[in-house]
XYZ file of C-alpha atoms in Angstrom:
198
model
C 20.158 -16.997 -5.750
C 19.009 -20.565 -5.119
C 15.586 -21.772 -6.209
C 14.528 -22.511 -2.610
C 15.403 -18.946 -1.577
C 13.484 -17.480 -4.525
C 10.488 -19.707 -3.714
C 10.560 -18.587 -0.074
C 10.815 -14.945 -1.199
C 7.776 -15.315 -3.472
C 5.689 -16.932 -0.735
C 6.740 -14.262 1.789
C 5.977 -11.534 -0.758
C 2.507 -12.820 -1.541
C 1.503 -13.437 2.072
C 2.782 -10.080 3.353
C 1.197 -8.255 0.393
C -2.248 -9.861 0.636
C -2.686 -9.233 4.367
C -4.610 -6.114 5.416
C -2.695 -2.868 5.389
C -2.993 0.726 4.208
C -2.622 -0.032 0.494
C -5.137 -2.864 0.563
C -7.790 -0.934 2.467
C -7.391 2.007 0.093
C -7.646 -0.301 -2.950
C -10.782 -1.906 -1.518
C -12.344 1.514 -0.950
C -11.246 2.703 -4.397
C -12.719 -0.397 -6.048
C -16.046 0.325 -4.359
C -16.063 4.063 -5.027
C -14.458 4.246 -8.482
C -14.418 0.795 -10.082
C -11.443 -1.190 -11.361
C -10.559 0.909 -14.428
C -10.263 4.149 -12.451
C -8.297 2.335 -9.711
C -5.617 1.069 -12.148
C -3.340 4.159 -11.855
C -3.458 3.707 -8.079
C -2.379 0.049 -8.423
C 0.436 0.844 -10.870
C 1.591 3.665 -8.588
C 1.827 1.295 -5.630
C 3.887 -1.165 -7.678
C 6.254 1.529 -8.962
C 6.613 3.271 -5.608
C 7.208 0.042 -3.709
C 9.712 -1.192 -6.300
C 11.707 2.048 -5.984
C 11.489 1.852 -2.182
C 12.765 -1.731 -2.189
C 15.690 -0.814 -4.430
C 16.561 2.143 -2.214
C 16.435 0.037 0.954
C 18.560 -2.662 -0.665
C 21.123 -0.143 -1.876
C 21.664 1.402 1.543
C 18.755 3.542 2.657
C 17.897 0.998 5.356
C 21.370 1.439 6.858
C 20.795 5.190 7.030
C 17.693 4.651 9.177
C 19.604 2.246 11.407
C 22.367 4.830 11.874
C 19.950 7.705 12.517
C 16.872 6.447 14.405
C 15.474 9.993 14.611
C 14.868 9.807 10.847
C 12.621 6.838 11.507
C 10.607 8.900 13.971
C 10.199 11.692 11.394
C 9.023 9.152 8.794
C 6.566 7.661 11.281
C 5.096 11.083 12.064
C 4.849 12.070 8.378
C 3.438 8.690 7.368
C 0.977 8.590 10.245
C -0.253 12.111 9.567
C -0.766 11.417 5.868
C -2.501 8.115 6.642
C -4.949 9.883 8.974
C -5.627 12.461 6.233
C -6.330 9.694 3.694
C -8.545 7.906 6.210
C -10.528 11.116 6.715
C -10.984 11.536 2.959
C -12.251 7.970 2.610
C -14.499 8.145 5.679
C -16.163 11.384 4.565
C -16.763 10.272 0.967
C -20.498 9.905 0.474
C -21.019 8.971 -3.171
C -19.478 6.657 -5.699
C -17.205 8.863 -7.776
C -18.423 9.407 -11.292
C -15.885 10.009 -14.046
C -16.924 13.670 -14.326
C -17.071 14.312 -10.565
C -14.315 16.754 -9.582
C -14.711 16.399 -5.824
C -14.180 12.643 -5.513
C -11.160 11.353 -7.410
C -9.229 8.097 -7.046
C -5.615 8.235 -5.938
C -3.331 9.056 -8.853
C -0.234 7.150 -9.972
C 2.102 9.741 -8.413
C 0.153 9.953 -5.148
C 0.164 6.159 -4.768
C 3.880 5.918 -5.645
C 4.815 8.686 -3.203
C 2.655 7.156 -0.469
C 4.861 4.050 -0.403
C 7.681 6.175 1.007
C 5.626 7.034 4.105
C 3.668 3.772 4.329
C 4.735 2.004 7.553
C 3.803 -1.473 6.272
C 5.797 -0.950 3.062
C 8.894 -0.028 5.085
C 8.563 -3.038 7.374
C 8.034 -5.429 4.444
C 10.884 -3.864 2.457
C 13.396 -3.897 5.320
C 12.472 -7.481 6.221
C 12.697 -8.733 2.631
C 16.062 -7.118 2.007
C 17.495 -8.302 5.332
C 16.428 -11.905 4.746
C 16.698 -12.459 0.993
C 19.449 -10.215 -0.398
C 22.998 -11.573 -0.250
C 26.440 -10.027 0.075
C 27.759 -12.505 -2.514
C 25.810 -10.729 -5.291
C 24.482 -7.582 -3.625
C 23.148 -5.658 -6.631
C 21.685 -8.668 -8.417
C 20.059 -10.026 -5.254
C 18.539 -6.607 -4.440
C 17.080 -6.462 -7.953
C 15.744 -10.032 -7.709
C 14.135 -9.323 -4.315
C 12.510 -6.114 -5.604
C 11.251 -7.732 -8.818
C 10.046 -10.883 -7.038
C 8.231 -8.893 -4.371
C 6.407 -6.616 -6.804
C 5.565 -9.544 -9.101
C 3.781 -11.283 -6.226
C 2.227 -8.083 -4.861
C 0.462 -7.003 -8.076
C -2.076 -9.886 -8.060
C -3.011 -8.960 -4.488
C -3.902 -5.438 -5.682
C -6.436 -6.985 -8.056
C -7.830 -9.156 -5.261
C -8.516 -6.171 -2.991
C -9.709 -3.768 -5.696
C -11.744 -6.574 -7.307
C -13.416 -7.330 -3.998
C -14.335 -3.648 -3.828
C -15.782 -3.763 -7.337
C -17.833 -6.844 -6.360
C -19.327 -4.847 -3.468
C -20.375 -1.890 -5.664
C -23.911 -3.190 -6.267
C -24.529 -3.863 -2.588
C -23.069 -0.496 -1.613
C -24.981 1.511 -4.209
C -27.357 2.338 -1.352
C -26.054 5.692 0.047
C -26.468 4.626 3.689
C -24.492 1.413 3.178
C -21.797 3.276 1.233
C -21.523 5.880 3.985
C -20.948 3.239 6.664
C -18.589 1.245 4.447
C -16.435 4.338 3.841
C -16.444 5.162 7.550
C -15.387 1.581 8.320
C -12.594 1.769 5.734
C -11.384 5.078 7.188
C -11.316 3.575 10.680
C -9.562 0.428 9.395
C -6.928 2.601 7.747
C -6.258 4.421 11.022
C -6.076 1.073 12.867
C -3.194 0.049 10.560
C -1.141 2.665 12.426
C -1.263 0.600 15.626
C 1.826 -1.578 14.903
C 3.793 1.583 14.142
C 2.836 3.173 17.499
C 3.975 0.229 19.634
């Protein structure tokens, strides 16, 4: 893969990863409600889940969805339903989770990894990246390079969003402000479904 192609891939990866979407809104809310340390498994889960999704798309899963569009509809329904559930959980959270609080827990590594498979933005980014940047000349190597390059550029954006949430913790320590912030994050998460519904 040529240096210009790799550079373009890295820029595309960073820009598409840093823009608002389900993962970023959830990381922002998690940073506010749980702090950076307790949000780390969530961030690692996103990276792992998205990496495995990218590899699967590059190795042929994307072709399966092209051949059977009804599978895409099923994924949209499952992803949309789960996203609404997560939005509800965020919107109804009313206190910053303490480490011994059983009712409010950050997303786990496995939950975050599994979510990538029903995350509409992750599918769009993955399909686009593989279509543009993988090559038939070296299919397996290019798929691996695209997946590694994308995740490498995405990880810093996780820290940006979660870190912004952590920076807001002091301001949102007031229960009324936290309540409205969590409601706003829940609504924002639901709004991310709009591109999928068009």
